[in-house]
Amino acid sequence: MSFDRTHYQIVIASDVSERDGVGVEIHRGKDLLIEIFRDDTERSREITMFSQRISLEEMEGFIQIFKDEIPWDFIDYDE
């Protein structure tokens, strides 16, 4: 079985409140499954899961979506 991203809705969202960065939210139907976020202030990338069960195949697909949609480099505000 191969990962098919057309089974999911992908929302690209930025956040500039408690954290500063951009990420993807991945939904299946009305359910938010996962958020993968690049935090430019903390210089980190984090995964938040909203579903208790995500297959390895799905997780690998979700990470690839993040890599395809979100620039990898952090924004450096000191430059």
Tab-separated table of C-alpha atoms in Angstrom:
chain	number	residue	atom	x	y	z
A	1	MET	CA	0.000	0.000	0.000
A	2	SER	CA	1.413	3.381	-0.931
A	3	PHE	CA	0.708	6.725	0.655
A	4	ASP	CA	-1.862	8.810	-1.253
A	5	ARG	CA	-1.903	12.444	-0.165
A	6	THR	CA	-5.224	13.026	-1.961
A	7	HIS	CA	-6.964	11.306	0.972
A	8	TYR	CA	-6.033	14.251	3.207
A	9	GLN	CA	-6.673	17.975	3.355
A	10	ILE	CA	-3.497	20.003	3.839
A	11	VAL	CA	-3.583	23.469	5.362
A	12	ILE	CA	-0.465	25.620	5.379
A	13	ALA	CA	-0.615	27.967	8.350
A	14	SER	CA	1.660	30.520	9.943
A	15	ASP	CA	1.636	31.458	13.592
A	16	VAL	CA	3.085	34.596	15.145
A	17	SER	CA	1.631	34.558	18.643
A	18	GLU	CA	3.304	32.384	21.285
A	19	ARG	CA	5.497	30.898	18.593
A	20	ASP	CA	6.746	32.257	15.289
A	21	GLY	CA	6.855	30.078	12.227
A	22	VAL	CA	4.940	28.100	9.657
A	23	GLY	CA	3.670	24.578	9.305
A	24	VAL	CA	1.153	22.181	7.864
A	25	GLU	CA	-2.027	20.879	9.408
A	26	ILE	CA	-3.208	17.588	7.955
A	27	HIS	CA	-6.860	16.606	8.165
A	28	ARG	CA	-8.794	13.518	7.158
A	29	GLY	CA	-12.382	14.577	6.718
A	30	LYS	CA	-13.264	16.832	9.642
A	31	ASP	CA	-10.557	15.360	11.917
A	32	LEU	CA	-7.235	17.133	12.463
A	33	LEU	CA	-4.636	14.358	12.557
A	34	ILE	CA	-1.302	16.112	12.862
A	35	GLU	CA	0.511	19.422	12.758
A	36	ILE	CA	4.141	19.715	11.712
A	37	PHE	CA	5.574	23.131	12.533
A	38	ARG	CA	8.827	24.988	11.881
A	39	ASP	CA	9.404	27.417	14.767
A	40	ASP	CA	11.793	30.155	13.645
A	41	THR	CA	12.246	31.590	17.144
A	42	GLU	CA	13.191	28.265	18.745
A	43	ARG	CA	14.864	27.035	15.542
A	44	SER	CA	13.051	23.727	15.843
A	45	ARG	CA	10.659	21.526	13.913
A	46	GLU	CA	7.956	19.769	15.909
A	47	ILE	CA	5.162	17.278	15.354
A	48	THR	CA	1.921	17.473	17.312
A	49	MET	CA	-0.376	14.480	16.931
A	50	PHE	CA	-4.110	14.842	17.458
A	51	SER	CA	-4.857	11.201	16.651
A	52	GLN	CA	-3.589	8.400	18.850
A	53	ARG	CA	-2.998	6.036	15.937
A	54	ILE	CA	-1.089	7.068	12.848
A	55	SER	CA	0.564	4.400	10.754
A	56	LEU	CA	4.257	4.619	9.954
A	57	GLU	CA	3.360	4.930	6.265
A	58	GLU	CA	1.092	7.899	7.020
A	59	MET	CA	3.709	9.553	9.264
A	60	GLU	CA	6.380	9.235	6.589
A	61	GLY	CA	3.935	10.686	4.040
A	62	PHE	CA	3.039	13.572	6.353
A	63	ILE	CA	6.706	14.400	6.905
A	64	GLN	CA	7.249	14.387	3.142
A	65	ILE	CA	4.313	16.775	2.706
A	66	PHE	CA	5.968	19.099	5.248
A	67	LYS	CA	9.286	18.913	3.403
A	68	ASP	CA	7.572	19.567	0.057
A	69	GLU	CA	5.447	22.504	1.252
A	70	ILE	CA	7.489	24.326	3.905
A	71	PRO	CA	10.941	25.850	3.298
A	72	TRP	CA	13.496	23.987	5.413
A	73	ASP	CA	15.638	26.984	6.396
A	74	PHE	CA	14.733	29.017	9.433
A	75	ILE	CA	14.093	32.727	9.106
A	76	ASP	CA	16.865	34.621	10.876
A	77	TYR	CA	15.479	37.918	12.157
A	78	ASP	CA	18.935	39.133	13.256
A	79	GLU	CA	20.188	39.461	9.677
